[in-house]
Amino acid sequence: MRLLTSATAVLAIPGASAQLNKLAKAAGKLYFGSATDNGELSDTAYVNILKNTDEFGQITPGNGQKWQYTEPNQGQFSYTQGDQIVDFAATNGQIVRCHTLVWYSQLPSWVSSGSWTKDQMTSIINTHISNEVGHYKGKCYSWDVVNEALNDDGTYRSNIFYTVLGESYIPLAFEAAAAADPAAKLYYNDYNIEATGAKQASTVKIVTLVKNAGARIDGVGMQAHLIVGSVSAQSTLQSAMNSYISAGATEVSYTELDIRFSSLPATDSGLQQQATDYATVTKACLAVKACVGITIWDYTDKYSWIPSTFQGQGAALLYDDNLSKKPAWTAVSSVLAAAATAGATPATSTTAPAAVTTTLVTSTKAAATTTAPAATTTTATGSCTVAKWGQCAGTGFTGCTTCASGSTCKFQNDYYSQCL
Ligand code: G3I
């Protein structure tokens, strides 16, 4: 009931910006978050949005906790960059997803080019993890313990860890992380595991592998580096999440979400498609109780990793290069608002219950959408048009009530109708 009241309050204030983390929490999730990086923290306008906990309740360091920075030479540890981000989050009261411990990339050459025995590699992994996780003990909501261990066909990626130890490096890493911080949620994190398929099936096997070895694995992180117009159906996304929960993970999350244009510039219709795609992912997370939150891989196109990796592609995030909100922001905000006002089932929390059931957070009332209710709950402010995904009616709402061409004002609940 308290959640409902708080979400209602946000939506009822005329002109109020219903913001992402506040709405995600009101909808029962733990957070809506963003990655960031050290260089960006000198951009005042950027930081002012990032530190607003109504908007972002969770931060992931995009680079600073990776092995190349934290143990550049064997036994020489440095946490300057990671600490800057973790301290930033702590100052603002934001949760931190810590990223990442064992990954083939951004690995210093002393590790990747060495010639190691099994015992030596075991010791290298144990030392790295116990030192880094120990350093951040109590500060990380979760750790991405092993990152990207799989090829797209579901086979194991060949890397120095696998070459020396085979798949046993994976449970070994989880065991070391659990010992160093018993309270942190331990995740396997990868891309192209958001939908069902060979890689998702192998991710299920990794969860089983770790558990069968007697080690703890709490979550599966779906990076979700997606492409506009190619996002899987919501039901497929939910099936993948449920497969990880059925295998014994207690939670899942979207850890690096961005949805890029494969060619630029983005057209208006492309931006609408991107909004639809973001809405699909958001709805999928809302529909699965164990999906604890969504992290976007930085919040603005200004600092996205994509253009430097995929030439000619990008515009993948919720804010544009000028830090203005895009249609996708409105879509995510609206989907969260609808769920928040419909009444929320809290996400699997830090106590990580072993529930495998899922809960569709949208109400049955919302599912049977009709046109907007009588104008008694709404006062229009003259002739104006609401863009698709925007709010068009609801108790206390005083904005525009006419939906843009191609969309209709649909009743979601007493407090919220939306142009769909
Ligand atoms: O730190 C050096 C700096 O000293 C140097 O002057 C500069 C010149 O290019 O490079 C800096 O390093 C860059 C680093 O980001 C920090 O900015 C690297 O070149 C660059 O390759 C690196 O890119 C990162 C990428 O991981 C590396 O794989 C991205 O910022 C980061 O967003 C990205 O994040 C990954 C996740 O960790 C795992 N999942 C995929 C995701 C996207 O690739």
Short mmCIF file of C-alpha atoms and ligand atoms in Angstrom, two decimals:
data_model
loop_
_atom_site.label_atom_id
_atom_site.label_comp_id
_atom_site.label_asym_id
_atom_site.label_seq_id
_atom_site.Cartn_x
_atom_site.Cartn_y
_atom_site.Cartn_z
CA MET A 1 0.00 0.00 0.00
CA ARG A 2 2.84 2.37 0.82
CA LEU A 3 4.42 1.71 -2.56
CA LEU A 4 1.18 2.51 -4.29
CA THR A 5 0.84 5.77 -2.41
CA SER A 6 4.36 6.85 -3.27
CA ALA A 7 3.98 6.08 -6.99
CA THR A 8 0.66 7.82 -7.05
CA ALA A 9 2.19 10.89 -5.51
CA VAL A 10 4.84 11.06 -8.21
CA LEU A 11 2.30 10.78 -10.98
CA ALA A 12 -0.21 13.14 -9.47
CA ILE A 13 2.05 16.17 -9.33
CA PRO A 14 1.42 18.21 -12.48
CA GLY A 15 4.59 18.52 -14.52
CA ALA A 16 6.47 16.20 -12.19
CA SER A 17 9.00 14.02 -13.92
CA ALA A 18 8.23 10.44 -12.92
CA GLN A 19 11.76 9.14 -12.64
CA LEU A 20 13.21 5.75 -13.34
CA ASN A 21 14.59 4.46 -10.04
CA LYS A 22 11.75 5.86 -7.99
CA LEU A 23 9.25 4.20 -10.29
CA ALA A 24 11.20 0.93 -10.51
CA LYS A 25 11.22 0.71 -6.71
CA ALA A 26 7.54 1.58 -6.53
CA ALA A 27 6.98 -1.23 -9.03
CA GLY A 28 8.73 -3.67 -6.70
CA LYS A 29 12.26 -3.73 -8.13
CA LEU A 30 15.41 -3.02 -6.16
CA TYR A 31 16.78 -0.38 -8.51
CA PHE A 32 17.07 1.19 -11.92
CA GLY A 33 20.73 1.96 -12.52
CA SER A 34 23.49 3.09 -14.84
CA ALA A 35 27.10 2.27 -15.50
CA THR A 36 29.57 5.13 -15.40
CA ASP A 37 33.27 5.69 -15.83
CA ASN A 38 35.94 7.76 -14.14
CA GLY A 39 36.49 10.30 -16.90
CA GLU A 40 32.83 11.24 -17.00
CA LEU A 41 32.69 12.29 -13.38
CA SER A 42 34.21 15.66 -14.26
CA ASP A 43 31.18 16.49 -16.44
CA THR A 44 28.98 18.45 -14.05
CA ALA A 45 25.77 18.32 -16.10
CA TYR A 46 26.20 14.56 -16.54
CA VAL A 47 26.92 14.01 -12.85
CA ASN A 48 23.89 16.01 -11.77
CA ILE A 49 21.64 13.48 -13.47
CA LEU A 50 23.69 10.42 -12.49
CA LYS A 51 23.66 11.24 -8.79
CA ASN A 52 19.91 11.85 -8.68
CA THR A 53 18.63 8.79 -6.85
CA ASP A 54 15.10 9.34 -8.09
CA GLU A 55 16.56 8.55 -11.50
CA PHE A 56 19.38 6.08 -10.77
CA GLY A 57 19.55 4.03 -7.60
CA GLN A 58 22.41 1.83 -8.69
CA ILE A 59 25.84 2.36 -10.27
CA THR A 60 28.22 -0.03 -12.03
CA PRO A 61 31.85 0.95 -12.61
CA GLY A 62 32.30 0.52 -16.37
CA ASN A 63 36.01 -0.18 -16.19
CA GLY A 64 37.76 0.65 -12.92
CA GLN A 65 37.33 -2.70 -11.16
CA LYS A 66 38.65 -4.79 -14.03
CA TRP A 67 41.80 -6.84 -13.61
CA GLN A 68 43.99 -4.61 -15.82
CA TYR A 69 43.42 -1.74 -13.39
CA THR A 70 43.22 -3.59 -10.09
CA GLU A 71 46.20 -5.95 -10.43
CA PRO A 72 48.25 -4.61 -13.36
CA ASN A 73 51.30 -6.52 -12.15
CA GLN A 74 51.24 -9.73 -10.15
CA GLY A 75 50.61 -9.00 -6.49
CA GLN A 76 50.42 -5.22 -7.05
CA PHE A 77 46.89 -4.05 -6.32
CA SER A 78 45.41 -0.66 -7.11
CA TYR A 79 41.85 0.43 -6.41
CA THR A 80 42.06 4.13 -7.21
CA GLN A 81 39.69 4.06 -10.16
CA GLY A 82 37.20 1.61 -8.72
CA ASP A 83 37.17 3.45 -5.41
CA GLN A 84 36.27 6.72 -7.10
CA ILE A 85 33.07 5.23 -8.50
CA VAL A 86 32.20 3.20 -5.41
CA ASP A 87 32.72 6.28 -3.22
CA PHE A 88 30.58 8.35 -5.59
CA ALA A 89 27.75 5.85 -5.23
CA ALA A 90 28.14 5.68 -1.45
CA THR A 91 28.03 9.46 -1.16
CA ASN A 92 24.76 9.49 -3.06
CA GLY A 93 23.25 6.44 -1.38
CA GLN A 94 23.31 4.29 -4.51
CA ILE A 95 23.70 0.51 -4.69
CA VAL A 96 26.83 -0.76 -6.48
CA ARG A 97 27.00 -3.72 -8.84
CA CYS A 98 30.69 -4.55 -8.85
CA HIS A 99 32.17 -5.53 -12.20
CA THR A 100 34.11 -7.81 -12.89
CA LEU A 101 36.55 -10.41 -11.51
CA VAL A 102 37.41 -13.13 -14.03
CA TRP A 103 37.17 -12.03 -17.65
CA TYR A 104 39.34 -12.79 -20.66
CA SER A 105 39.29 -9.12 -21.74
CA GLN A 106 41.04 -6.19 -20.10
CA LEU A 107 43.25 -8.79 -18.53
CA PRO A 108 46.89 -7.74 -18.01
CA SER A 109 49.38 -9.58 -20.18
CA TRP A 110 51.15 -11.00 -17.15
CA VAL A 111 48.07 -13.21 -16.70
CA SER A 112 47.10 -13.87 -20.32
CA SER A 113 50.60 -14.46 -21.65
CA GLY A 114 51.97 -16.48 -18.78
CA SER A 115 52.71 -20.17 -18.87
CA TRP A 116 50.96 -21.52 -15.82
CA THR A 117 50.47 -24.84 -14.09
CA LYS A 118 47.02 -25.65 -12.70
CA ASP A 119 48.20 -24.87 -9.18
CA GLN A 120 49.66 -21.55 -10.23
CA MET A 121 46.52 -20.48 -12.06
CA THR A 122 44.38 -21.54 -9.10
CA SER A 123 46.52 -19.41 -6.85
CA ILE A 124 46.39 -16.44 -9.27
CA ILE A 125 42.58 -16.52 -9.35
CA ASN A 126 42.25 -17.01 -5.60
CA THR A 127 44.67 -14.22 -4.81
CA HIS A 128 43.08 -11.77 -7.21
CA ILE A 129 39.56 -12.43 -6.00
CA SER A 130 40.30 -12.55 -2.30
CA ASN A 131 42.20 -9.28 -2.53
CA GLU A 132 39.71 -7.35 -4.68
CA VAL A 133 36.51 -8.69 -3.16
CA GLY A 134 38.10 -8.26 0.26
CA HIS A 135 38.91 -4.62 -0.55
CA TYR A 136 35.29 -3.92 -1.48
CA LYS A 137 33.74 -6.14 1.19
CA GLY A 138 30.42 -4.73 2.33
CA LYS A 139 30.26 -2.18 -0.50
CA CYS A 140 29.04 -4.31 -3.39
CA TYR A 141 25.44 -5.39 -3.72
CA SER A 142 26.71 -7.95 -6.21
CA TRP A 143 29.80 -9.08 -8.08
CA ASP A 144 30.00 -10.20 -11.68
CA VAL A 145 32.32 -13.04 -10.70
CA VAL A 146 32.81 -14.61 -14.12
CA ASN A 147 32.14 -12.61 -17.25
CA GLU A 148 31.60 -13.88 -20.80
CA ALA A 149 32.86 -17.46 -20.43
CA LEU A 150 30.84 -18.63 -23.44
CA ASN A 151 31.00 -18.36 -27.21
CA ASP A 152 27.78 -17.55 -29.05
CA ASP A 153 27.33 -21.23 -30.00
CA GLY A 154 27.31 -22.15 -26.33
CA THR A 155 30.78 -23.70 -26.21
CA TYR A 156 33.31 -22.44 -23.71
CA ARG A 157 35.32 -19.47 -24.83
CA SER A 158 38.99 -20.29 -25.12
CA ASN A 159 40.88 -18.09 -22.66
CA ILE A 160 43.88 -18.51 -20.39
CA PHE A 161 41.71 -19.64 -17.48
CA TYR A 162 39.96 -22.30 -19.52
CA THR A 163 43.16 -23.39 -21.22
CA VAL A 164 44.85 -24.13 -17.90
CA LEU A 165 41.96 -25.28 -15.71
CA GLY A 166 39.09 -26.20 -18.00
CA GLU A 167 35.59 -25.32 -16.79
CA SER A 168 36.66 -25.77 -13.18
CA TYR A 169 37.92 -22.18 -13.14
CA ILE A 170 34.29 -21.07 -12.94
CA PRO A 171 33.25 -22.72 -9.64
CA LEU A 172 36.70 -21.95 -8.30
CA ALA A 173 36.10 -18.23 -8.86
CA PHE A 174 32.66 -18.35 -7.22
CA GLU A 175 34.07 -20.18 -4.22
CA ALA A 176 36.78 -17.56 -3.75
CA ALA A 177 34.30 -14.68 -4.08
CA ALA A 178 31.90 -16.25 -1.57
CA ALA A 179 34.69 -16.64 0.93
CA ALA A 180 35.80 -13.03 0.53
CA ASP A 181 32.36 -11.41 0.87
CA PRO A 182 29.61 -13.71 2.10
CA ALA A 183 26.99 -10.95 1.73
CA ALA A 184 27.57 -10.02 -1.91
CA LYS A 185 25.35 -11.58 -4.56
CA LEU A 186 27.49 -13.61 -6.94
CA TYR A 187 26.64 -13.45 -10.63
CA TYR A 188 27.56 -15.08 -13.89
CA ASN A 189 27.32 -12.29 -16.50
CA ASP A 190 27.22 -12.56 -20.30
CA TYR A 191 25.71 -11.15 -23.50
CA ASN A 192 23.36 -12.86 -25.95
CA ILE A 193 21.82 -14.84 -23.12
CA GLU A 194 18.68 -12.70 -22.90
CA ALA A 195 16.73 -15.00 -25.21
CA THR A 196 16.49 -18.77 -25.38
CA GLY A 197 19.08 -20.60 -27.48
CA ALA A 198 22.42 -22.39 -27.33
CA LYS A 199 24.15 -19.75 -25.24
CA GLN A 200 21.26 -19.49 -22.79
CA ALA A 201 21.22 -23.29 -22.45
CA SER A 202 24.94 -23.27 -21.65
CA THR A 203 24.39 -20.51 -19.10
CA VAL A 204 21.91 -22.80 -17.36
CA LYS A 205 24.67 -25.43 -17.32
CA ILE A 206 27.07 -22.96 -15.73
CA VAL A 207 24.60 -22.31 -12.91
CA THR A 208 24.32 -26.07 -12.42
CA LEU A 209 28.08 -26.55 -12.66
CA VAL A 210 28.74 -24.04 -9.88
CA LYS A 211 26.04 -25.42 -7.64
CA ASN A 212 27.11 -29.03 -8.19
CA ALA A 213 30.63 -28.05 -7.18
CA GLY A 214 29.21 -26.89 -3.86
CA ALA A 215 29.88 -23.23 -4.54
CA ARG A 216 27.40 -20.37 -4.32
CA ILE A 217 25.96 -18.63 -7.34
CA ASP A 218 23.11 -16.19 -6.75
CA GLY A 219 22.38 -14.59 -10.05
CA VAL A 220 22.65 -14.47 -13.80
CA GLY A 221 23.34 -11.09 -15.35
CA MET A 222 22.01 -10.59 -18.85
CA GLN A 223 24.11 -7.83 -20.36
CA ALA A 224 21.51 -7.10 -23.05
CA HIS A 225 23.54 -5.25 -25.67
CA LEU A 226 20.66 -5.31 -28.12
CA ILE A 227 19.81 -3.91 -31.56
CA VAL A 228 16.81 -1.74 -32.42
CA GLY A 229 14.13 -3.82 -34.11
CA SER A 230 15.76 -7.13 -33.19
CA VAL A 231 14.69 -7.53 -29.59
CA SER A 232 13.08 -10.87 -28.78
CA ALA A 233 9.46 -11.14 -27.68
CA GLN A 234 8.75 -10.42 -24.04
CA SER A 235 7.70 -14.04 -23.50
CA THR A 236 11.07 -15.26 -24.84
CA LEU A 237 12.94 -12.90 -22.53
CA GLN A 238 10.90 -14.20 -19.62
CA SER A 239 11.57 -17.82 -20.59
CA ALA A 240 15.31 -17.21 -20.50
CA MET A 241 15.10 -15.57 -17.07
CA ASN A 242 12.92 -18.36 -15.72
CA SER A 243 15.39 -20.97 -16.99
CA TYR A 244 18.12 -19.45 -14.80
CA ILE A 245 15.85 -19.37 -11.79
CA SER A 246 14.77 -22.96 -12.37
CA ALA A 247 18.45 -23.96 -12.49
CA GLY A 248 18.93 -22.54 -9.00
CA ALA A 249 19.82 -18.88 -9.39
CA THR A 250 17.78 -16.81 -6.95
CA GLU A 251 17.80 -13.64 -9.01
CA VAL A 252 18.49 -12.24 -12.44
CA SER A 253 19.03 -8.73 -13.75
CA TYR A 254 19.67 -6.78 -16.92
CA THR A 255 23.19 -5.61 -16.26
CA GLU A 256 24.38 -3.63 -19.29
CA LEU A 257 21.27 -2.77 -21.28
CA ASP A 258 21.61 -0.67 -24.39
CA ILE A 259 19.70 -0.94 -27.66
CA ARG A 260 21.70 0.43 -30.55
CA PHE A 261 20.94 1.56 -34.07
CA SER A 262 22.93 -0.44 -36.56
CA SER A 263 22.96 2.57 -38.85
CA LEU A 264 22.74 6.26 -38.09
CA PRO A 265 21.26 8.80 -37.93
CA ALA A 266 18.24 7.51 -36.06
CA THR A 267 14.92 8.31 -37.75
CA ASP A 268 11.79 9.31 -35.84
CA SER A 269 10.26 5.93 -36.55
CA GLY A 270 13.50 4.30 -35.44
CA LEU A 271 13.33 6.17 -32.14
CA GLN A 272 9.78 4.91 -31.68
CA GLN A 273 10.95 1.35 -32.38
CA GLN A 274 13.75 1.81 -29.86
CA ALA A 275 11.15 2.98 -27.33
CA THR A 276 9.10 -0.14 -28.02
CA ASP A 277 12.18 -2.33 -27.59
CA TYR A 278 13.14 -0.73 -24.28
CA ALA A 279 9.54 -1.14 -23.14
CA THR A 280 9.66 -4.85 -24.01
CA VAL A 281 12.75 -5.44 -21.88
CA THR A 282 11.35 -3.40 -19.01
CA LYS A 283 8.06 -5.29 -19.10
CA ALA A 284 9.91 -8.61 -19.11
CA CYS A 285 11.84 -7.66 -15.97
CA LEU A 286 8.65 -6.44 -14.32
CA ALA A 287 6.92 -9.71 -15.14
CA VAL A 288 9.57 -11.87 -13.48
CA LYS A 289 9.65 -11.45 -9.74
CA ALA A 290 13.28 -12.56 -9.48
CA CYS A 291 14.45 -9.86 -11.92
CA VAL A 292 15.80 -7.40 -9.38
CA GLY A 293 16.66 -4.48 -11.61
CA ILE A 294 17.84 -2.96 -14.86
CA THR A 295 21.18 -1.26 -15.43
CA ILE A 296 21.83 0.69 -18.61
CA TRP A 297 25.41 0.74 -19.89
CA ASP A 298 25.79 4.43 -19.16
CA TYR A 299 22.70 6.54 -19.50
CA THR A 300 23.65 8.89 -22.33
CA ASP A 301 24.76 8.41 -25.93
CA LYS A 302 27.50 10.91 -25.09
CA TYR A 303 29.45 8.26 -23.19
CA SER A 304 28.38 5.04 -24.84
CA TRP A 305 31.02 2.41 -25.65
CA ILE A 306 29.29 1.51 -28.91
CA PRO A 307 30.55 4.00 -31.53
CA SER A 308 34.17 3.13 -30.81
CA THR A 309 33.47 -0.60 -31.08
CA PHE A 310 30.83 -0.71 -33.83
CA GLN A 311 31.69 1.98 -36.33
CA GLY A 312 28.65 3.88 -37.59
CA GLN A 313 26.35 2.44 -34.91
CA GLY A 314 25.05 3.83 -31.63
CA ALA A 315 22.40 6.17 -30.19
CA ALA A 316 21.65 3.23 -27.90
CA LEU A 317 20.70 4.88 -24.62
CA LEU A 318 17.85 6.71 -22.92
CA TYR A 319 19.40 10.17 -23.07
CA ASP A 320 20.93 11.68 -26.20
CA ASP A 321 24.33 13.33 -26.62
CA ASN A 322 22.95 16.56 -25.15
CA LEU A 323 21.59 14.81 -22.07
CA SER A 324 18.01 15.18 -23.29
CA LYS A 325 15.54 12.37 -22.72
CA LYS A 326 14.65 10.28 -25.77
CA PRO A 327 11.33 8.56 -26.56
CA ALA A 328 12.82 5.40 -25.06
CA TRP A 329 13.11 7.17 -21.70
CA THR A 330 9.43 8.04 -21.83
CA ALA A 331 8.60 4.44 -22.72
CA VAL A 332 10.58 2.98 -19.82
CA SER A 333 9.23 5.56 -17.40
CA SER A 334 5.67 4.92 -18.53
CA VAL A 335 5.93 1.15 -18.30
CA LEU A 336 7.40 1.44 -14.81
CA ALA A 337 4.72 3.95 -13.81
CA ALA A 338 1.95 1.69 -15.01
CA ALA A 339 3.38 -1.20 -13.00
CA ALA A 340 3.93 1.00 -9.95
CA THR A 341 0.39 2.29 -9.90
CA ALA A 342 -1.01 -1.17 -10.60
CA GLY A 343 0.48 -2.37 -7.33
CA ALA A 344 3.79 -4.07 -6.99
CA THR A 345 5.21 -7.34 -5.84
CA PRO A 346 8.62 -6.65 -4.29
CA ALA A 347 11.55 -8.05 -6.23
CA THR A 348 13.59 -10.86 -4.80
CA SER A 349 15.55 -8.90 -2.25
CA THR A 350 18.89 -9.11 -0.57
CA THR A 351 17.59 -12.05 1.40
CA ALA A 352 17.34 -13.88 -1.93
CA PRO A 353 14.45 -16.27 -1.42
CA ALA A 354 14.63 -19.34 -3.61
CA ALA A 355 11.28 -18.63 -5.27
CA VAL A 356 11.05 -19.87 -8.82
CA THR A 357 7.60 -18.55 -9.53
CA THR A 358 7.06 -15.42 -11.55
CA THR A 359 4.58 -12.66 -11.02
CA LEU A 360 3.07 -10.53 -13.72
CA VAL A 361 3.13 -7.13 -12.09
CA THR A 362 0.67 -5.49 -14.43
CA SER A 363 -2.87 -5.76 -13.15
CA THR A 364 -5.61 -7.74 -14.81
CA LYS A 365 -7.41 -4.43 -15.14
CA ALA A 366 -4.51 -3.08 -17.20
CA ALA A 367 -4.43 -6.19 -19.34
CA ALA A 368 -8.03 -5.63 -20.39
CA THR A 369 -7.29 -2.15 -21.66
CA THR A 370 -10.05 0.09 -22.87
CA THR A 371 -10.11 3.68 -23.89
CA ALA A 372 -9.46 6.30 -21.23
CA PRO A 373 -11.95 6.78 -18.44
CA ALA A 374 -14.30 9.74 -18.25
CA ALA A 375 -12.69 13.14 -18.05
CA THR A 376 -13.87 13.57 -14.47
CA THR A 377 -10.44 12.43 -13.36
CA THR A 378 -8.57 14.59 -15.80
CA THR A 379 -8.34 18.24 -16.69
CA ALA A 380 -6.97 18.94 -20.15
CA THR A 381 -4.68 21.92 -20.61
CA GLY A 382 -5.82 23.13 -23.98
CA SER A 383 -5.06 21.70 -27.37
CA CYS A 384 -1.92 19.61 -27.29
CA THR A 385 -0.78 16.12 -28.16
CA VAL A 386 0.76 13.38 -26.06
CA ALA A 387 3.48 11.31 -27.73
CA LYS A 388 3.11 7.54 -27.84
CA TRP A 389 3.93 6.03 -24.38
CA GLY A 390 3.07 9.27 -22.61
CA GLN A 391 0.45 9.70 -19.89
CA CYS A 392 -2.93 10.91 -21.15
CA ALA A 393 -5.31 10.59 -18.18
CA GLY A 394 -5.56 9.65 -14.52
CA THR A 395 -6.68 11.04 -11.18
CA GLY A 396 -4.91 14.31 -10.57
CA PHE A 397 -3.41 14.38 -14.03
CA THR A 398 -3.61 17.81 -15.67
CA GLY A 399 -1.67 17.27 -18.89
CA CYS A 400 -2.74 16.75 -22.47
CA THR A 401 -5.26 14.03 -23.19
CA THR A 402 -5.06 13.71 -26.97
CA CYS A 403 -2.75 10.96 -28.16
CA ALA A 404 -0.49 11.40 -31.16
CA SER A 405 -1.71 9.88 -34.38
CA GLY A 406 -1.32 6.12 -34.37
CA SER A 407 -1.84 5.74 -30.63
CA THR A 408 -4.88 5.67 -28.36
CA CYS A 409 -5.33 6.61 -24.72
CA LYS A 410 -5.61 3.29 -22.89
CA PHE A 411 -6.78 2.91 -19.30
CA GLN A 412 -4.14 1.26 -17.08
CA ASN A 413 -5.53 2.08 -13.67
CA ASP A 414 -7.35 4.93 -11.93
CA TYR A 415 -4.21 6.98 -11.77
CA TYR A 416 -2.71 6.27 -15.12
CA SER A 417 -3.75 6.01 -18.74
CA GLN A 418 -1.18 5.82 -21.48
CA CYS A 419 -0.97 6.54 -25.22
CA LEU A 420 -0.35 3.15 -26.79
O1 G3I B 1 42.40 3.50 -19.81
C1 G3I B 1 42.86 3.71 -21.16
C2 G3I B 1 43.48 5.06 -21.26
O2 G3I B 1 44.65 5.08 -20.46
C3 G3I B 1 43.84 5.31 -22.73
O3 G3I B 1 44.37 6.60 -22.86
C4 G3I B 1 42.62 5.19 -23.60
C5 G3I B 1 42.95 5.35 -25.08
O4 G3I B 1 42.08 4.61 -25.90
O5 G3I B 1 42.08 3.90 -23.42
C6 G3I B 1 41.67 3.66 -22.09
O6 G3I B 1 41.13 2.38 -22.02
C7 G3I B 1 39.86 2.20 -22.61
C8 G3I B 1 38.88 1.80 -21.51
O7 G3I B 1 37.63 1.44 -22.07
C9 G3I B 1 38.65 2.92 -20.50
O8 G3I B 1 38.11 4.03 -21.11
C10 G3I B 1 39.98 1.10 -23.64
O9 G3I B 1 40.75 1.55 -24.73
C11 G3I B 1 38.60 0.68 -24.12
O10 G3I B 1 38.74 -0.46 -24.95
C12 G3I B 1 37.73 0.32 -22.94
O11 G3I B 1 36.45 -0.02 -23.42
C13 G3I B 1 35.62 -0.66 -22.48
C14 G3I B 1 35.28 -2.07 -22.95
O12 G3I B 1 34.40 -2.66 -22.00
C15 G3I B 1 36.50 -2.96 -23.06
O13 G3I B 1 36.14 -4.25 -23.44
C16 G3I B 1 34.35 0.15 -22.35
O14 G3I B 1 34.65 1.43 -21.82
C17 G3I B 1 33.39 -0.58 -21.43
O15 G3I B 1 32.15 0.09 -21.43
C18 G3I B 1 33.19 -2.00 -21.94
O16 G3I B 1 32.31 -2.67 -21.07
C19 G3I B 1 32.03 -4.04 -21.39
C20 G3I B 1 31.74 -4.75 -20.10
O17 G3I B 1 32.79 -4.57 -19.20
C21 G3I B 1 31.46 -6.23 -20.34
N1 G3I B 1 30.43 -6.42 -21.32
C22 G3I B 1 30.61 -5.71 -22.58
C23 G3I B 1 30.82 -4.22 -22.32
C24 G3I B 1 30.91 -3.47 -23.62
O18 G3I B 1 32.04 -3.83 -24.34
#
